CSV table of C-alpha atoms in Angstrom, one decimal:
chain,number,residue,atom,x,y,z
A,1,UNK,CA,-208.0,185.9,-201.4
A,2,UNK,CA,-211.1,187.1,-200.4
A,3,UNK,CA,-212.7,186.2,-197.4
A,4,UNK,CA,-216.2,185.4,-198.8
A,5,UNK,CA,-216.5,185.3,-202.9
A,6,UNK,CA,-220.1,185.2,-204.0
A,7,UNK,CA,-220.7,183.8,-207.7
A,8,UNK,CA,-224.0,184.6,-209.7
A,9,UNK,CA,-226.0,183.7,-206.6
A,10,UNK,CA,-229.4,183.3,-207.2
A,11,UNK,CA,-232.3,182.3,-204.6
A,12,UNK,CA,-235.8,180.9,-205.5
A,13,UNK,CA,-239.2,180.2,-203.8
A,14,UNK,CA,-241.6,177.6,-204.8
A,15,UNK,CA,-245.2,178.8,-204.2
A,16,UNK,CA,-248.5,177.6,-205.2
A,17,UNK,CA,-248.5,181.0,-207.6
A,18,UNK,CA,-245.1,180.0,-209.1
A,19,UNK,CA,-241.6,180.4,-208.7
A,20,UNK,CA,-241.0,183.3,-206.6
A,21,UNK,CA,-237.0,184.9,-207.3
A,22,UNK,CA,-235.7,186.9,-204.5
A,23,UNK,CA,-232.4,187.1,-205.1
A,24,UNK,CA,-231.0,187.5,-209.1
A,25,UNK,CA,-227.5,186.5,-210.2
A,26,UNK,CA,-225.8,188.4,-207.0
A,27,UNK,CA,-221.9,188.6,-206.8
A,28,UNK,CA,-220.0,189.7,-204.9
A,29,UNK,CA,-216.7,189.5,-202.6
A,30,UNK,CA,-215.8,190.5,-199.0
A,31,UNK,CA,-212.2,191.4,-197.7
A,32,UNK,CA,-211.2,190.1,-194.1
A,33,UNK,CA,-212.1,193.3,-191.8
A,34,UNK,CA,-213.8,195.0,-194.3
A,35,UNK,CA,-217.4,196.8,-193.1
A,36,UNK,CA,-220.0,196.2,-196.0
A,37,UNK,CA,-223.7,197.6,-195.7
A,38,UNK,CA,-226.2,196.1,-197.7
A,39,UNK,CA,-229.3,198.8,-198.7
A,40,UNK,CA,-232.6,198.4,-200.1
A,41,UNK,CA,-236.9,198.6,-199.1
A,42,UNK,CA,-238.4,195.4,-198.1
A,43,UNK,CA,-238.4,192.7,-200.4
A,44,UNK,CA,-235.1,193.7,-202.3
A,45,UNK,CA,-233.3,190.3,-201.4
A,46,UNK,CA,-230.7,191.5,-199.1
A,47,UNK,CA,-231.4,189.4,-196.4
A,48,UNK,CA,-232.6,186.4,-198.5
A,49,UNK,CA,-229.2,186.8,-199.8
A,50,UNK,CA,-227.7,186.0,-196.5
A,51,UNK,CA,-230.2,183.3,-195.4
A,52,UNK,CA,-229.2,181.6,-198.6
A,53,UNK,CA,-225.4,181.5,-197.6
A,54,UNK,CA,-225.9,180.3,-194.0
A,55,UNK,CA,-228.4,177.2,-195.2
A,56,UNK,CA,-231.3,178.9,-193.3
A,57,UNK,CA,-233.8,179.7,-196.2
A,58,UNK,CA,-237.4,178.4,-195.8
A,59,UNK,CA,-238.3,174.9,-196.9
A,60,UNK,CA,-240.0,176.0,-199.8
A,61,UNK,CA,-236.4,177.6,-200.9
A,62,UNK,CA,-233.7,177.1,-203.2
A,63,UNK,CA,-230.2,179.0,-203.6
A,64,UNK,CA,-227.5,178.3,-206.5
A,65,UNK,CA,-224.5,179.7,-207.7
A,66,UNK,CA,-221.6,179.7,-205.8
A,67,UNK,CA,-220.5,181.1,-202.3
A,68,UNK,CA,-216.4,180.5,-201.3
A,69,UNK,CA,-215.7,181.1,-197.7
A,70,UNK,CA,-212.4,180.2,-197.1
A,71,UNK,CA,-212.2,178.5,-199.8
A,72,UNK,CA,-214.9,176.1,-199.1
A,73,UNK,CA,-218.6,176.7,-201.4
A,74,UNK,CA,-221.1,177.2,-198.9
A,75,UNK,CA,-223.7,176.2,-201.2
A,76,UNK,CA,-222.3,172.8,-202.2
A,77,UNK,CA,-221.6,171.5,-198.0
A,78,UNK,CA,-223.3,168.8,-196.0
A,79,UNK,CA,-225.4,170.0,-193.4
A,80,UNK,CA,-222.8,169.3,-190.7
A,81,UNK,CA,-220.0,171.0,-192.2
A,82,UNK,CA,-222.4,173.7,-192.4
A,83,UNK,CA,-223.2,173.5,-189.0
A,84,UNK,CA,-220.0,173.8,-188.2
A,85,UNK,CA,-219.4,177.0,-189.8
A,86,UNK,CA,-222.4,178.8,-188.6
A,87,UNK,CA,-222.0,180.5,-185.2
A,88,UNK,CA,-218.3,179.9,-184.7
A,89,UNK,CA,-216.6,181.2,-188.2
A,90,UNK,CA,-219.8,182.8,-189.5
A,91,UNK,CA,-222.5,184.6,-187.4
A,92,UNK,CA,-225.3,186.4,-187.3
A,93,UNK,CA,-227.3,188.7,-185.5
A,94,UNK,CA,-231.0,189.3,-186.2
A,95,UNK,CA,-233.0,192.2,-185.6
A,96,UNK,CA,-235.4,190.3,-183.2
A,97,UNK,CA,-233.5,188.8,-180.2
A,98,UNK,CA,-236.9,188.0,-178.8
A,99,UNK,CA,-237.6,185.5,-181.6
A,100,UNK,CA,-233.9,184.1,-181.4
A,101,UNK,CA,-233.6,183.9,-177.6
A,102,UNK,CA,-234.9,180.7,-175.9
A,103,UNK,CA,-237.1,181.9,-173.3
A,104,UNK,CA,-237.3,179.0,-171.7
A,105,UNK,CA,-233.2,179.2,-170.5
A,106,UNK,CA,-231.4,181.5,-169.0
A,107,UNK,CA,-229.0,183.5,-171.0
A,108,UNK,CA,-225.9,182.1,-169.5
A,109,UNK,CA,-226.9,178.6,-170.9
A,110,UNK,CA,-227.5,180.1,-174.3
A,111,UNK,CA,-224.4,181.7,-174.3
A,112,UNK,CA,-222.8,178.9,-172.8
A,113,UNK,CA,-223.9,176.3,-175.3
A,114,UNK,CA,-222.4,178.0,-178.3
A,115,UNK,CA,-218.9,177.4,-176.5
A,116,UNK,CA,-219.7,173.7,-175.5
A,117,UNK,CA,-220.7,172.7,-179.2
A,118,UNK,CA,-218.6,174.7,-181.3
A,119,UNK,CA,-215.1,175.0,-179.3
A,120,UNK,CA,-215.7,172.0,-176.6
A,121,UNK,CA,-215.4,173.9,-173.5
A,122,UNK,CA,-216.2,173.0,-170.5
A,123,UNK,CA,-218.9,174.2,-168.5
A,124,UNK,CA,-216.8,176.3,-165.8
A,125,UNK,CA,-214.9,177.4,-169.1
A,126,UNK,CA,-217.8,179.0,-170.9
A,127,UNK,CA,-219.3,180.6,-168.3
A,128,UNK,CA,-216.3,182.4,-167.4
A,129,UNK,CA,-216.2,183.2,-171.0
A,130,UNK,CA,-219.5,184.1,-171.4
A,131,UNK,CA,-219.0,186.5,-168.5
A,132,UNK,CA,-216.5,188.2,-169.6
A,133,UNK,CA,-218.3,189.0,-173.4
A,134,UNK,CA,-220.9,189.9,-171.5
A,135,UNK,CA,-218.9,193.0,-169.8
A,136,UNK,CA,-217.1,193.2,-172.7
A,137,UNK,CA,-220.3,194.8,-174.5
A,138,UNK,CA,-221.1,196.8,-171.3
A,139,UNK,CA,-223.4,194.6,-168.9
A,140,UNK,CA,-223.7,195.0,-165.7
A,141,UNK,CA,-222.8,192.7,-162.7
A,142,UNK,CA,-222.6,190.1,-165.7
A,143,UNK,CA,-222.1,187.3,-163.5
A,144,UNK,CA,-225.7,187.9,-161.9
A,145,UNK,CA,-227.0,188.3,-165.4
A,146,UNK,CA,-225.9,184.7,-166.5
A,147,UNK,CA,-228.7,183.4,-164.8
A,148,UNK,CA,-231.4,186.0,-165.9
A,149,UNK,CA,-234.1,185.1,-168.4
A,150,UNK,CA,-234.2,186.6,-171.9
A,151,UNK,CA,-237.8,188.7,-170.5
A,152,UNK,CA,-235.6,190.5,-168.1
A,153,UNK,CA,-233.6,192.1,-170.3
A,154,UNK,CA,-234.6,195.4,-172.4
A,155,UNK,CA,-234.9,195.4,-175.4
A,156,UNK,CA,-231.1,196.8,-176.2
A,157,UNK,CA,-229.5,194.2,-173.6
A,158,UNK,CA,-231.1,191.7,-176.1
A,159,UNK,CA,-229.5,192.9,-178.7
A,160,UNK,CA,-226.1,193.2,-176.9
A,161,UNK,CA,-226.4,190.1,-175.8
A,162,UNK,CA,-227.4,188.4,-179.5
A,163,UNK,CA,-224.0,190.5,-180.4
A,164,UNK,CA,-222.3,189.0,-177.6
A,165,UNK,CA,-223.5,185.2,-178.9
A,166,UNK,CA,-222.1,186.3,-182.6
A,167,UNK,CA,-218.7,187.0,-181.2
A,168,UNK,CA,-218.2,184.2,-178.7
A,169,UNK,CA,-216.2,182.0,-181.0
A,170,UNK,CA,-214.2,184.8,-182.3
A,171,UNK,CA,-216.2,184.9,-185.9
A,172,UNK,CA,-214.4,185.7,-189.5
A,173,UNK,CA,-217.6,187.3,-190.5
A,174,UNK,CA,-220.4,189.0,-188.8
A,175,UNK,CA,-223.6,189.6,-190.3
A,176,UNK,CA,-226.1,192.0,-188.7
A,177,UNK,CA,-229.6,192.0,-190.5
A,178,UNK,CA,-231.4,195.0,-189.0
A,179,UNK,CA,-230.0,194.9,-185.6
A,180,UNK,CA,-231.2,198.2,-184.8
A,181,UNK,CA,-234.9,198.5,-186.3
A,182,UNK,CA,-236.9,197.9,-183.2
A,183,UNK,CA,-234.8,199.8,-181.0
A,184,UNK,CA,-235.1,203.4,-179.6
A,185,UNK,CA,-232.9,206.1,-181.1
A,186,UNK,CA,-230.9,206.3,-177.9
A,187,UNK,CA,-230.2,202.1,-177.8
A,188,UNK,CA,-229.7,202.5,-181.2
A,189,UNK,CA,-226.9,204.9,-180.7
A,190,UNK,CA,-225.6,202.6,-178.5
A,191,UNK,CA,-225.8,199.1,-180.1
A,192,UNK,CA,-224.5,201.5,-183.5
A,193,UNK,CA,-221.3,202.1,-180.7
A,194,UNK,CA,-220.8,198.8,-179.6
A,195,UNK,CA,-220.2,197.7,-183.4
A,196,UNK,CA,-217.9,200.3,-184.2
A,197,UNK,CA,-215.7,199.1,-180.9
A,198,UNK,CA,-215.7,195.4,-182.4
A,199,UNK,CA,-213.0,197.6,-185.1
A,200,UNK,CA,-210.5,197.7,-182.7
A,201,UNK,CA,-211.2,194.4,-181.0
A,202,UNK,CA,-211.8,192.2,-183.6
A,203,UNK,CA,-211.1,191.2,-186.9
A,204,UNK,CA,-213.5,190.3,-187.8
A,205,UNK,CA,-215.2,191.2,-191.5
A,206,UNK,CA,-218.9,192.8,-191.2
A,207,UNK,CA,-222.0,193.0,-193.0
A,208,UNK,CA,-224.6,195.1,-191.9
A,209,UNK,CA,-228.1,194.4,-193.8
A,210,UNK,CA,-230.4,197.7,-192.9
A,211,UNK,CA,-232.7,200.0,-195.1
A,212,UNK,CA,-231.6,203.1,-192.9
A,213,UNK,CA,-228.5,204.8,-194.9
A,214,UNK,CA,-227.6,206.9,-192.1
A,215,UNK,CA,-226.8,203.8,-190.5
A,216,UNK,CA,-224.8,202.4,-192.6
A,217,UNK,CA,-222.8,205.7,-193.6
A,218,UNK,CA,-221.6,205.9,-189.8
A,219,UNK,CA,-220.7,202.6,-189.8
A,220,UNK,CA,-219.4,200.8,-193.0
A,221,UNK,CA,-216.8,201.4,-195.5
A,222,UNK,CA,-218.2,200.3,-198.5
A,223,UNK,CA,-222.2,199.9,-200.0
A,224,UNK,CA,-224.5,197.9,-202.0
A,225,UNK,CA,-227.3,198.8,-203.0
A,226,UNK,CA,-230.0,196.3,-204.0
A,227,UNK,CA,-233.4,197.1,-205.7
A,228,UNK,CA,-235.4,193.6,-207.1
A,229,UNK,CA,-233.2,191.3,-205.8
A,230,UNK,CA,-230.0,192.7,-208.1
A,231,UNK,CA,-227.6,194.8,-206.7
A,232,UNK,CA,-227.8,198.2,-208.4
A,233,UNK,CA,-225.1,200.0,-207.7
A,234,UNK,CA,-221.6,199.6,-205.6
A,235,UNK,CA,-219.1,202.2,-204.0
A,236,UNK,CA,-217.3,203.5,-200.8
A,237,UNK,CA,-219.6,205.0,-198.6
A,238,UNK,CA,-218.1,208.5,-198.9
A,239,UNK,CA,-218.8,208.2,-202.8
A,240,UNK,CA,-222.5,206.7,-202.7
A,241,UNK,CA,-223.7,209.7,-200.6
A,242,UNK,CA,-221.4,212.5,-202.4
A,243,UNK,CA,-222.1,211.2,-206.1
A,244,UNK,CA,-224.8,208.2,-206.2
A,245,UNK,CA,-224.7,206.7,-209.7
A,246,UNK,CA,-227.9,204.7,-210.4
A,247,UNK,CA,-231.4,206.8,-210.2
A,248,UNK,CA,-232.4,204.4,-207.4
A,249,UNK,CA,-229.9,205.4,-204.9
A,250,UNK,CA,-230.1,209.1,-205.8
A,251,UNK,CA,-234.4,208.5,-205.6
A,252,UNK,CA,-233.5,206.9,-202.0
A,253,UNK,CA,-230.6,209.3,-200.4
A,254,UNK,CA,-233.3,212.5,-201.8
A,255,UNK,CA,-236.3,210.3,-199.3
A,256,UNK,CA,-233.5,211.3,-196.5
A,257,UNK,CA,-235.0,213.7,-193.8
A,258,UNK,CA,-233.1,217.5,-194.4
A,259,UNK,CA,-232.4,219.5,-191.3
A,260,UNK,CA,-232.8,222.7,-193.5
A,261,UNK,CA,-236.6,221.7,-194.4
A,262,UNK,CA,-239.7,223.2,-192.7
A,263,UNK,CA,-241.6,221.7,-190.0
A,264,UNK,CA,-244.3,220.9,-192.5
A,265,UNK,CA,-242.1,220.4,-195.8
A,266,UNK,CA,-242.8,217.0,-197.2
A,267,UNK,CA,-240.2,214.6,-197.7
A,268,UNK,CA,-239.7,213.8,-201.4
A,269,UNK,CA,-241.0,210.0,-202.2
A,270,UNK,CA,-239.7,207.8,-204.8
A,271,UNK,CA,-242.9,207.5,-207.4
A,272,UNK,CA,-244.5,203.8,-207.7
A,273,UNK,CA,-243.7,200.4,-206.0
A,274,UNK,CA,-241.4,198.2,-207.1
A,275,UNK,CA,-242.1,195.1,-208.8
A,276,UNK,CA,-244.2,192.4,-208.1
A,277,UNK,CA,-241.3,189.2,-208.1
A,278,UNK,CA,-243.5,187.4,-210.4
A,279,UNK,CA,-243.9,190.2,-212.8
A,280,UNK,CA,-241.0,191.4,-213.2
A,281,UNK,CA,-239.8,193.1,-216.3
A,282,UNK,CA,-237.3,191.5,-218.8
A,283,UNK,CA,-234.9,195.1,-218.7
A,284,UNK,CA,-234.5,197.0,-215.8
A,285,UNK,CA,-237.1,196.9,-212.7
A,286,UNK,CA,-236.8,200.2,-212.0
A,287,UNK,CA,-237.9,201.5,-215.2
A,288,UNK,CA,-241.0,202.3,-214.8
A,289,UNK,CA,-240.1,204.6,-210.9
A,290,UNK,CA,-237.2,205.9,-213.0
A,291,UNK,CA,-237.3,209.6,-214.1
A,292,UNK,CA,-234.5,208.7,-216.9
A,293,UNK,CA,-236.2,205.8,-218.2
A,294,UNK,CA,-234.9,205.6,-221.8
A,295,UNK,CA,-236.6,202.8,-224.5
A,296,UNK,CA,-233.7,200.3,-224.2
A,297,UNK,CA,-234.2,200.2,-220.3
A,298,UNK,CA,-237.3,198.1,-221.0
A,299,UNK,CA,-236.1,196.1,-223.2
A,300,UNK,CA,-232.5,194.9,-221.8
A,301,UNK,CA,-231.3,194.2,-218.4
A,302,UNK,CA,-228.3,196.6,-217.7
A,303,UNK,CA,-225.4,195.0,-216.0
A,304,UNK,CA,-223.0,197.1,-213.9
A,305,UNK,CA,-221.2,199.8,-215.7
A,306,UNK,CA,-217.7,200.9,-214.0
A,307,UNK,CA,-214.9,199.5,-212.6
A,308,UNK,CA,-214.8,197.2,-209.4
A,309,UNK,CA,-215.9,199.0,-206.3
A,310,UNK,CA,-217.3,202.2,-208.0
A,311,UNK,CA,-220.2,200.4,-210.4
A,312,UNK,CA,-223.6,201.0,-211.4
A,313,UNK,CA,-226.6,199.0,-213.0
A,314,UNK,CA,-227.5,201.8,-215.4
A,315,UNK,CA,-227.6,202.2,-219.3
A,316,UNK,CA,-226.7,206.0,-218.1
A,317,UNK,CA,-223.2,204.6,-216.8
A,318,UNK,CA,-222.3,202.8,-220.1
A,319,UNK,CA,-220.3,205.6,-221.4
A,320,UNK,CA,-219.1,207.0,-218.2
C-alpha cells in the first residue's frame, strides 16, 4: 500500500474576482522511501498542493478529493487528528526558516517543543535529543547552540536546523518546498548533501517541491511535472531529462544553462506566460506556448497518456 494516495485533488480560492483554482484534479501516490520532486514556474500549484494536504491553506481556501496517508483521508480529519499528524508523521520544511522560526525563543525551545507535544518527552529528554539532531546535521558545539536565537544563525544553519525540526519525531514523509532558494550555491550544496544523507539514515519518503531541475535530478528518483495546476507529465528522473515527453518539460529542460554555450549566447525562453487561473482554457493550458499545438488541444483537455510512472498530458502521447 502506498504511503500517501492522492485522489482527484482539487484546491480552490475564493476572491472577490471569483473562484481562483490552484490545484486541478491532482493524483497521485508516494511509496515509503521513495524521493519524488515536484517541478513547475510560480503559480503551477505544487506547493498549494501540499498546503492542501497538511490543513495549512489560507482561509479563503478550499481542497477536495481525497488524500490516504496511512490509510487515514487527510482531507476528511478533525483538526486535532490533524494536528497530530503534522510534525511527527508528516513534516515540512519551508524555504524561509526566518518566517518559521520564532524569534522570540531560542532554538533549543523550538526544537524542544516539537518533542514535548508530539512524543511527551520530558524536558531533560528533548534537549538531549535536540542536541544530538543538531550534530547529526553537522552543528557545531550543538549544546551551546540550544540556547542561541534564530538571528544568530546563517542563513544555511536555518535551514539545517528547520531540517533538523522535520526529523525530530522520526517522520514517514518529508516535504521540502524550496528549501534551497534563498541560499548561496555553496549552502546550497550543502543543505542538497545533508538530504541525500537522510537516505541512509532514514526512511523516511520525500518530496522535494523546487522549480530548479538540476536540483531535483541530483536528488530524487522520480518527477512530476506540473504546469496550471495539472500535473503534465510523470517519469524516473533519468528518463524525464533523457527523453521528456510533454512540450512543457522539453520547453523547460531546453531554458537549462549549457556549458558548451558562449559567454553571451542567450538562453532559449519558453514563448508567452502561462495562464491567468481565471481564464483558463477549456483544452490544454499550454496551448497557446506550445510549438505543436494541434486544433483538438484547444478544444479537449488531454489526460495522461502512458502507462503508470512513465505518462504524459499530451494529445502527441495518445498513440505512443
Amino acid at each position: 500500500m502506498s504511503l500517501l494516495a492522492v485522489e482527484d485533488l482539487s484546491v480552490r480560492f475564493t476572491t472577490p474576482d471569483g473562484i481562483v483554482p490552484a490545484v486541478e484534479r491532482v493524483s497521485l501516490a508516494i511509496e515509503p522511501g521513495e524521493r519524488i520532486g515536484i517541478v513547475g514556474e510560480s503559480g503551477s500549484g505544487k506547493s498549494q498542493l501540499f498546503l492542501a494536504l497538511l490543513g495549512l491553506l489560507a482561509r479563503n481556501g478550499r481542497a477536495t478529493g481525497r488524500a490516504l496517508f496511512a490509510g487515514r483521508d487527510l482531507l476528511a480529519l478533525p483538526n486535532a487528528a490533524l494536528n497530530a499528524i503534522r510534525g511527527s508523521d508528516i513534516a515540512m520544511v519551508f524555504q524561509n526558516p526566518m518566517s518559521c522560526l520564532n524569534p522570540y525563543l531560542t532554538i533549543g525551545t523550538q526544537l524542544a517543543e516539537v518533542l514535548t507535544t508530539h512524543k511527551g518527552a520530558s524536558e531533560a529528554e528533548a534537549r538531549r535529543r535536540s542536541a544530538a539532531m543538531l550534530a547529526r546535521i553537522g552543528i557545531a558545539e550543538p549544546e551551546r547552540r540550544l540556547a542561541a536565537y534564530p538571528h544568530e544563525f546563517s542563513g544555511g544553519m536555518r535551514q539545517r536546523v528547520m531540517i533538523a525540526m522535520a526529523l525530530l519525531c522520526d517522520p514517514k514523509l518529508i516535504i521540502a518546498d524550496e528549501p534551497t532558494t534563498a541560499l548561496d550555491v555553496t549552502i546550497q550544496a550543502q543543505i542538497l548533501d545533508l538530504f541525500r544523507g537522510l537516505e541512509a539514515t532514514s526512511q523516511a519518503a520525500l518530496v522535494l517541491i523546487s522549480h530548479d531541475l538540476g536540483v531535483v535530478a541530483g536528488l530524487c528518483d522520480r518527477v512530476l511535472v506540473m504546469y496550471a495546476g495539472r500535473i503534465v507529465e510523470e517519469a524516473p528522473v533519468e528518463a524525464l531529462f533523457a527523453d521528456p515527453r510533454h512540450p512543457y518539460t522539453r520547453g523547460l529542460l531546453a531554458s537549462l544553462p549549457d556549458r558548451q554555450a558562449t559567454p553571451r549566447q542567450a538562453l532559449p525562453a519558453i514563448a508567452g506566460q502561462p495562464p491567468e487561473p481565471l481564464a483558463r482554457p477549456p483544452g490544454c493550458a499550454f496551448a497557446d506556448r506550445c510549438p505543436h499545438v494541434m486544433p483538438r488541444c484547444r478544444a479537449a483537455l488531454p489526460p495522461l497518456f502512458g502507462p503508470p510512472g512513465r505518462r504524459a498530458a499530451c494529445f502527441l502521447e495518445e498513440a505512443a
